[in-house]
Coordinates of C-alpha atoms in Angstrom, one line a residue:
Chain A
X1 CA 135.0 267.7 242.7
X2 CA 137.2 264.4 242.1
X3 CA 138.5 263.9 238.5
X4 CA 138.9 260.2 238.8
X5 CA 137.1 257.3 240.9
X6 CA 141.2 256.5 242.4
X7 CA 141.1 260.0 243.7
X8 CA 137.9 260.0 245.4
X9 CA 138.6 256.9 247.1
X10 CA 142.0 258.1 248.6
X11 CA 140.1 261.4 249.8
X12 CA 137.1 259.0 251.1
X13 CA 140.1 256.7 252.8
X14 CA 141.9 259.9 254.1
X15 CA 138.5 261.2 255.7
X16 CA 138.1 258.1 257.5
X17 CA 141.7 258.1 258.6
X18 CA 140.7 261.5 260.2
X19 CA 137.5 260.4 262.0
X20 CA 138.9 257.7 263.5
X21 CA 141.5 259.6 264.9
X22 CA 139.0 262.0 266.1
X23 CA 136.8 259.3 267.7
X24 CA 140.1 257.7 269.5
X25 CA 140.9 261.1 270.9
X26 CA 137.1 261.6 271.9
X27 CA 137.5 258.0 273.6
X28 CA 140.8 258.7 275.5
X29 CA 138.8 262.3 276.8
X30 CA 135.9 259.7 278.0
X31 CA 138.2 257.3 279.5
X32 CA 139.8 260.2 281.8
X33 CA 136.5 262.0 282.7
X34 CA 135.4 258.5 283.5
X35 CA 138.0 257.7 285.7
X36 CA 137.7 260.8 287.7
X37 CA 133.8 260.2 287.9
X38 CA 134.9 256.9 289.3
X39 CA 137.3 258.0 291.7
X40 CA 134.3 260.3 293.6
X41 CA 131.2 257.8 292.9
X42 CA 132.8 254.3 293.3
X43 CA 129.3 252.5 293.7
X44 CA 128.0 254.2 290.8
X45 CA 130.0 252.1 288.5
X46 CA 129.6 248.4 289.6
X47 CA 131.6 246.2 288.1
X48 CA 130.3 244.6 285.1
X49 CA 129.9 240.9 284.5
X50 CA 132.2 239.4 282.2
X51 CA 131.1 239.5 278.5
X52 CA 132.5 236.0 277.5
X53 CA 135.2 235.1 275.9
X54 CA 137.3 238.2 275.1
X55 CA 139.3 238.2 271.9
X56 CA 143.0 238.4 272.5
X57 CA 144.7 241.6 271.1
X58 CA 148.7 240.8 271.0
X59 CA 150.3 242.7 273.4
X60 CA 153.6 245.0 272.5
X61 CA 155.7 242.4 274.8
X62 CA 154.4 239.0 272.7
X63 CA 157.1 237.4 270.7
X64 CA 157.3 239.0 267.4
X65 CA 156.1 236.7 264.3
X66 CA 159.1 237.8 262.0
X67 CA 162.8 237.3 262.2
X68 CA 165.3 240.0 262.1
X69 CA 166.3 239.5 258.8
X70 CA 162.5 239.2 257.7
X71 CA 162.0 242.5 259.1
X72 CA 164.7 244.4 257.5
X73 CA 163.2 242.8 253.9
X74 CA 159.8 244.4 255.0
X75 CA 161.5 247.6 255.6
X76 CA 163.8 247.6 252.1
X77 CA 159.8 246.7 250.7
X78 CA 158.4 249.6 252.1
X79 CA 161.3 251.9 251.1
X80 CA 160.9 250.9 247.7
X81 CA 157.1 251.2 247.6
X82 CA 157.6 254.5 249.1
X83 CA 160.0 255.6 246.4
X84 CA 157.6 254.8 243.9
X85 CA 155.0 257.1 245.5
X86 CA 152.7 254.4 246.9
X87 CA 152.8 256.2 250.4
X88 CA 149.2 255.5 251.4
X89 CA 149.9 251.6 250.9
X90 CA 152.9 252.1 253.1
X91 CA 150.8 253.3 255.7
X92 CA 148.1 250.9 255.4
X93 CA 150.8 248.0 255.5
X94 CA 152.2 249.5 258.7
X95 CA 148.5 249.7 260.3
X96 CA 147.7 246.4 259.3
X97 CA 150.7 244.9 260.9
X98 CA 150.8 243.1 264.2
X99 CA 151.9 245.4 267.3
X100 CA 154.9 242.7 268.4
X101 CA 155.8 242.8 264.6
X102 CA 155.8 246.7 264.5
X103 CA 157.5 247.1 267.5
X104 CA 160.2 244.6 266.6
X105 CA 160.4 246.3 263.5
X106 CA 161.0 249.8 265.0
X107 CA 163.5 248.2 267.6
X108 CA 165.6 246.8 264.3
X109 CA 165.5 250.0 263.0
X110 CA 166.8 251.4 266.1
X111 CA 163.7 253.7 266.4
X112 CA 164.2 256.0 269.6
X113 CA 160.8 255.4 271.4
X114 CA 161.5 256.8 274.5
X115 CA 159.2 254.5 276.4
X116 CA 158.9 250.4 277.8
X117 CA 155.3 250.4 275.9
X118 CA 155.0 252.9 273.4
X119 CA 151.7 253.4 271.5
X120 CA 151.1 251.8 267.9
X121 CA 151.4 255.4 266.8
X122 CA 154.5 256.5 268.3
X123 CA 155.8 253.3 266.6
X124 CA 154.3 253.8 263.1
X125 CA 155.6 257.4 263.3
X126 CA 159.2 256.4 264.2
X127 CA 159.2 253.5 261.4
X128 CA 157.6 256.2 258.7
X129 CA 160.3 258.5 259.9
X130 CA 163.1 256.0 258.9
X131 CA 161.5 255.8 255.5
X132 CA 161.7 259.3 254.9
X133 CA 165.3 259.2 255.6
X134 CA 166.2 256.3 253.7
X135 CA 164.6 257.9 251.0
X136 CA 166.4 261.4 251.5
X137 CA 169.5 259.4 252.0
X138 CA 169.5 257.8 248.6
X139 CA 168.3 260.6 246.4
X140 CA 171.8 262.3 245.8
X141 CA 171.0 265.6 245.2
X142 CA 168.0 268.4 245.3
X143 CA 167.9 268.1 241.3
X144 CA 167.7 264.5 240.9
X145 CA 164.8 264.6 243.5
X146 CA 163.4 267.2 241.2
X147 CA 163.7 265.3 238.1
X148 CA 162.2 262.3 239.6
X149 CA 159.3 263.8 240.8
X150 CA 158.8 265.6 237.3
X151 CA 159.1 262.0 235.9
X152 CA 156.5 260.5 238.2
X153 CA 154.1 263.5 237.4
X154 CA 154.6 262.7 233.8
X155 CA 153.7 258.9 233.8
X156 CA 151.1 259.6 236.4
X157 CA 149.1 263.1 235.8
X158 CA 146.5 262.2 238.6
X159 CA 149.1 263.3 241.3
X160 CA 150.1 266.4 239.7
X161 CA 149.7 269.4 241.9
X162 CA 146.5 271.5 241.1
X163 CA 147.3 274.5 238.4
X164 CA 145.2 277.8 239.1
Chain B
X1 CA 210.8 245.0 244.0
X2 CA 208.3 245.8 246.5
X3 CA 206.6 249.4 246.4
X4 CA 208.8 251.1 249.2
X5 CA 206.6 254.2 248.8
X6 CA 204.2 255.2 251.9
X7 CA 200.9 254.8 252.0
X8 CA 199.0 258.3 251.4
X9 CA 196.0 258.6 253.2
X10 CA 193.6 262.2 253.5
X11 CA 190.9 262.4 255.8
X12 CA 188.4 264.3 254.7
X13 CA 184.6 265.3 255.4
X14 CA 182.7 268.5 254.4
X15 CA 180.6 268.1 257.7
X16 CA 182.6 269.5 260.6
X17 CA 182.6 267.7 264.3
X18 CA 182.6 264.3 262.4
X19 CA 186.2 263.3 264.2
X20 CA 188.6 263.8 261.1
X21 CA 191.3 265.3 263.6
X22 CA 190.7 262.9 266.3
X23 CA 190.5 259.8 264.2
X24 CA 194.0 261.2 262.2
X25 CA 195.6 261.5 265.4
X26 CA 194.6 258.2 266.8
X27 CA 195.5 256.0 263.7
X28 CA 199.0 257.7 263.3
X29 CA 199.5 257.1 267.3
X30 CA 198.5 253.5 267.3
X31 CA 200.3 252.7 263.7
X32 CA 203.4 254.3 264.9
X33 CA 203.5 253.1 268.5
X34 CA 202.6 249.4 268.3
X35 CA 204.0 248.5 264.9
X36 CA 207.5 249.0 263.6
X37 CA 205.8 251.3 261.1
X38 CA 206.7 255.0 260.9
X39 CA 204.2 257.9 259.9
X40 CA 204.0 261.1 258.9
X41 CA 201.0 263.7 259.6
X42 CA 200.0 266.9 258.0
X43 CA 197.4 269.4 259.8
X44 CA 196.2 271.5 256.5
X45 CA 193.4 273.0 258.6
X46 CA 193.7 276.7 259.2
X47 CA 192.0 276.4 262.2
X48 CA 194.8 274.7 263.6
X49 CA 192.3 271.8 265.8
X50 CA 195.3 269.0 265.5
X51 CA 197.8 271.4 265.8
X52 CA 196.8 273.0 269.1
X53 CA 196.0 269.5 270.3
X54 CA 199.3 268.6 270.0
X55 CA 200.6 271.8 271.8
X56 CA 198.6 271.5 274.4
X57 CA 199.4 270.2 278.0
X58 CA 196.5 269.3 279.5
X59 CA 198.1 269.7 282.9
X60 CA 198.7 273.2 282.4
X61 CA 196.7 274.4 279.4
X62 CA 200.0 276.4 278.2
X63 CA 201.8 275.2 275.2
X64 CA 204.0 272.2 275.7
X65 CA 207.7 273.7 276.0
X66 CA 209.3 271.4 273.4
X67 CA 206.7 271.8 270.9
X68 CA 206.3 275.7 271.7
X69 CA 209.9 276.2 271.1
X70 CA 210.1 274.3 268.2
X71 CA 207.3 276.0 266.3
X72 CA 208.5 279.2 267.1
X73 CA 211.9 278.5 265.3
X74 CA 210.0 277.3 262.6
X75 CA 207.8 280.3 262.1
X76 CA 210.8 282.7 262.7
X77 CA 212.9 280.9 260.2
X78 CA 210.0 280.5 257.5
X79 CA 209.9 276.7 257.7
X80 CA 206.3 276.2 258.1
X81 CA 203.6 274.7 255.4
X82 CA 202.6 278.1 254.2
X83 CA 206.2 279.1 253.9
X84 CA 206.5 275.8 251.5
X85 CA 203.2 276.8 249.8
X86 CA 204.5 280.2 249.2
X87 CA 207.8 279.0 248.0
X88 CA 206.3 276.5 245.7
X89 CA 203.8 279.0 243.8
X90 CA 207.1 281.6 243.5
X91 CA 207.6 282.0 239.8
X92 CA 210.7 280.1 240.0
X93 CA 212.6 277.1 237.9
X94 CA 212.9 275.2 241.1
X95 CA 211.0 274.6 244.4
X96 CA 213.8 276.0 246.3
X97 CA 212.6 274.6 249.9
X98 CA 214.9 272.5 251.8
X99 CA 213.2 270.2 254.2
X100 CA 214.4 268.7 257.5
X101 CA 213.6 268.6 260.9
X102 CA 212.9 272.0 261.5
X103 CA 210.1 271.9 259.2
X104 CA 209.3 268.4 260.5
X105 CA 208.4 268.1 264.1
X106 CA 209.3 264.6 265.8
X107 CA 206.6 264.0 268.3
X108 CA 207.9 260.3 269.0
X109 CA 211.0 258.2 267.4
X110 CA 208.4 257.0 264.8
X111 CA 205.6 259.7 264.6
X112 CA 206.2 262.7 263.1
X113 CA 204.3 265.8 262.2
X114 CA 204.1 268.9 260.1
X115 CA 201.8 271.5 261.9
X116 CA 199.4 274.1 260.7
X117 CA 199.6 277.8 260.8
X118 CA 197.1 280.5 260.6
X119 CA 198.6 281.8 257.3
X120 CA 196.7 279.2 255.7
X121 CA 193.7 281.3 255.8
X122 CA 195.3 283.1 252.6
X123 CA 195.0 279.9 250.9
X124 CA 190.9 280.1 251.3
X125 CA 190.9 283.8 250.0
X126 CA 192.4 282.5 246.8
X127 CA 195.7 284.4 246.8
X128 CA 197.0 281.2 244.8
X129 CA 196.0 280.0 241.3
X130 CA 194.5 276.7 241.5
X131 CA 196.6 275.1 239.0
X132 CA 199.5 276.5 240.5
X133 CA 198.8 274.8 243.9
X134 CA 197.8 271.2 242.8
X135 CA 201.2 269.8 242.6
X136 CA 202.2 271.3 245.7
X137 CA 201.6 268.2 248.2
X138 CA 203.4 265.7 245.7
X139 CA 206.6 267.7 245.1
X140 CA 206.7 268.2 248.6
X141 CA 206.4 264.6 249.7
X142 CA 209.1 263.9 246.9
X143 CA 211.0 266.3 248.6
X144 CA 210.7 264.8 251.8
X145 CA 211.5 261.1 250.4
X146 CA 214.5 262.4 248.9
X147 CA 216.3 263.5 251.6
X148 CA 218.6 261.4 253.4
X149 CA 218.5 262.7 257.0
X150 CA 214.7 262.2 257.1
X151 CA 213.9 258.2 257.4
X152 CA 211.6 256.9 255.4
X153 CA 208.0 256.8 256.0
X154 CA 205.4 254.0 255.7
X155 CA 202.3 256.1 255.9
X156 CA 201.5 259.8 255.3
X157 CA 198.5 261.1 256.9
X158 CA 196.8 264.2 255.9
X159 CA 194.1 266.1 258.2
X160 CA 192.0 268.4 255.4
X161 CA 190.0 271.3 256.6
X162 CA 186.0 270.9 256.7
X163 CA 185.7 272.6 253.2
X164 CA 187.5 272.1 250.1
X165 CA 190.6 274.1 249.6
X166 CA 193.5 274.2 247.5
X167 CA 195.4 272.5 249.9
X168 CA 192.5 270.0 249.7
X169 CA 192.6 269.6 245.9
X170 CA 196.2 269.2 246.0
X171 CA 196.0 266.4 248.7
X172 CA 193.2 264.8 246.6
X173 CA 195.2 264.8 243.1
X174 CA 197.9 262.9 244.9
X175 CA 196.7 260.6 247.9
X176 CA 196.0 256.9 247.6
X177 CA 193.2 256.8 249.6
X178 CA 190.7 259.3 250.7
X179 CA 189.1 258.6 254.2
X180 CA 185.7 259.4 255.1
X181 CA 184.8 259.5 259.0
X182 CA 180.6 259.5 259.0
X183 CA 178.5 259.8 262.3
X184 CA 175.5 257.5 263.1
X185 CA 173.3 260.5 262.4
X186 CA 171.0 261.4 259.8
X187 CA 172.6 264.7 258.7
X188 CA 176.4 263.2 258.7
X189 CA 174.9 260.3 256.7
X190 CA 174.0 263.1 254.3
X191 CA 177.0 264.9 254.2
X192 CA 178.6 261.4 252.5
X193 CA 176.0 261.5 249.7
X194 CA 176.9 265.0 249.1
X195 CA 180.9 264.7 249.3
X196 CA 180.7 261.5 247.0
X197 CA 178.8 263.1 244.6
X198 CA 180.7 266.1 244.2
X199 CA 184.1 264.7 244.5
X200 CA 184.6 264.2 240.9
X201 CA 183.7 267.1 240.0
X202 CA 186.1 268.8 242.2
X203 CA 188.9 267.2 241.3
X204 CA 188.4 266.9 237.4
X205 CA 190.4 266.4 235.0
X206 CA 192.6 264.3 237.7
X207 CA 191.7 260.8 238.6
X208 CA 190.1 260.0 241.5
X209 CA 191.7 258.2 244.5
X210 CA 190.2 255.1 246.0
X211 CA 187.3 256.6 248.7
X212 CA 186.9 254.6 252.0
X213 CA 184.0 255.7 254.7
X214 CA 183.8 254.2 258.0
X215 CA 181.5 254.8 260.6
X216 CA 183.0 256.9 263.5
X217 CA 181.6 257.2 267.3
X218 CA 179.4 254.5 267.1
X219 CA 177.5 253.6 270.0
X220 CA 177.6 250.2 271.1
X221 CA 175.7 247.9 273.1
X222 CA 177.6 244.5 274.3
X223 CA 180.2 243.9 271.5
X224 CA 178.1 245.0 268.5
X225 CA 176.8 248.5 267.2
X226 CA 173.5 249.7 268.7
X227 CA 170.4 249.0 266.1
X228 CA 170.3 252.6 265.6
X229 CA 173.9 252.7 264.3
X230 CA 173.4 249.7 262.5
X231 CA 170.7 251.5 260.5
X232 CA 172.9 254.2 259.6
X233 CA 175.7 251.5 258.5
X234 CA 173.2 250.1 256.1
X235 CA 172.0 253.8 254.6
X236 CA 175.5 254.6 254.3
X237 CA 176.5 251.4 252.6
X238 CA 173.3 252.1 250.3
X239 CA 174.5 255.7 249.8
X240 CA 178.2 254.3 249.0
X241 CA 177.1 252.0 246.5
X242 CA 174.9 254.0 244.7
X243 CA 177.3 256.6 244.5
X244 CA 180.3 254.2 243.1
X245 CA 177.8 253.3 240.3
X246 CA 176.4 256.6 239.3
X247 CA 179.8 258.1 239.7
X248 CA 181.9 255.3 238.5
X249 CA 184.3 255.8 241.6
X250 CA 185.9 253.3 243.6
X251 CA 184.4 253.8 246.9
X252 CA 183.6 251.4 249.8
X253 CA 182.4 251.3 253.0
X254 CA 184.2 249.7 255.8
X255 CA 182.9 246.9 257.9
X256 CA 185.3 248.1 260.7
X257 CA 184.0 251.0 263.0
X258 CA 185.4 253.1 265.8
X259 CA 183.4 253.0 268.7
X260 CA 182.2 256.1 270.8
X261 CA 184.2 256.3 274.2
X262 CA 184.4 259.6 276.6
X263 CA 188.0 258.9 276.6
X264 CA 188.9 259.5 273.0
X265 CA 188.3 263.0 273.2
X266 CA 191.1 263.8 275.2
X267 CA 193.4 261.4 273.4
X268 CA 195.4 264.0 271.8
X269 CA 196.0 266.3 274.8
X270 CA 195.7 263.6 277.6
X271 CA 198.5 261.1 276.5
X272 CA 196.9 258.5 274.1
X273 CA 194.4 256.6 272.6
X274 CA 192.7 254.4 275.3
X275 CA 193.9 250.7 275.5
X276 CA 190.6 249.4 274.8
X277 CA 190.3 251.5 271.6
X278 CA 193.7 250.4 269.9
X279 CA 192.1 247.4 268.4
X280 CA 189.4 249.7 266.6
X281 CA 192.3 251.6 265.0
X282 CA 194.4 248.6 264.1
X283 CA 191.2 246.9 262.1
X284 CA 190.3 250.2 260.4
X285 CA 193.8 250.4 259.2
X286 CA 193.9 246.6 258.1
X287 CA 191.0 247.6 256.0
X288 CA 192.5 250.7 254.4
X289 CA 195.5 248.4 253.5
X290 CA 193.3 245.7 251.9
X291 CA 191.2 248.0 249.9
X292 CA 194.6 249.8 248.7
X293 CA 196.0 246.4 247.8

């Protein structure tokens, strides 16, 4: 049961994200199976004719479209949004960011990714981790955090935890 | 008349392992060996890290003979920092504790040292009265300055323990600058917020000294801090600005930083600050002096 349309939309968006994650995982597993079968029965997989012009997906090594200062400004904006409780919006903004820009932002924040070509998910989690750190560092103490949370709940009762 | 009183600087952080002891010693060593300045350094930590590091001869692993003999004599003659504290807190009209080179060890001509003793653990057990101890360091410095046999110092450094002891309270209520080293990681950066937000409460009603924070153990790439270090530098800067505003304290995050180098860990026991790091400490000192005005 949803109390407001906004709550329903949020839940829907969450479920879509979860389903996409599941489909990505299934696709990855199918790819692995296909690879193994191809190695055993190469003739069963003739190379497909070209399917016309492929749309070019920006690669991680492509140059970013933002400067170092712009990346830091974007980051400050994301931290501000997260502090205001707009975490879904932060997630969406990062998800829609081009891969070269996301990789650049992650580099500018010194996120340790460990690989030459980290996946979008790794980069996204790295940036989200930095945002959490910034939030925890900027709130001086636990009592202040609790008070802030209470203020948010007072002004926006929709996000209050459900009471029994 | 120019101000002749020494600049008094306390290195403090409640988080252990950030490099308080090494930074304090390196700063004193660099200043006393590359300029005409004369400095005095206190080890106020009952764990005695600085004292043991100075005493340890890396080549043999035994106490350096000169310091070892001097230290034993000081203990026997009851001329340690603990004995001074004991004398100060006795219910007597005067602070009866003559100071001389039996109390102050001369590491070099321009760099002198007051070591710690294990007995300092007692002050953590609250044997002493808090308000009774507050004026101790100030009075002790006064005694040292007034002694004609001891040359005047240009700077006095205090290596404080990673906890708030009565001696930390005494130092903080009389020093010019609190120097807080921080490391480029989340927990160390979080520690800065905690210390900045609690210092005022800890030493009220006495006014807070100026507070300088700087990045220690900064990894570099080329001649600049790595992006990760830069991230934490920006975050600590924000923490510092926020605390300065909310706590009404005079806190500044320094631009200068101390680079992470393997050699620095052996600087005290192994005979000096690595030559390539001298400029790091000179830059830090310049910023301290500029901040103190």
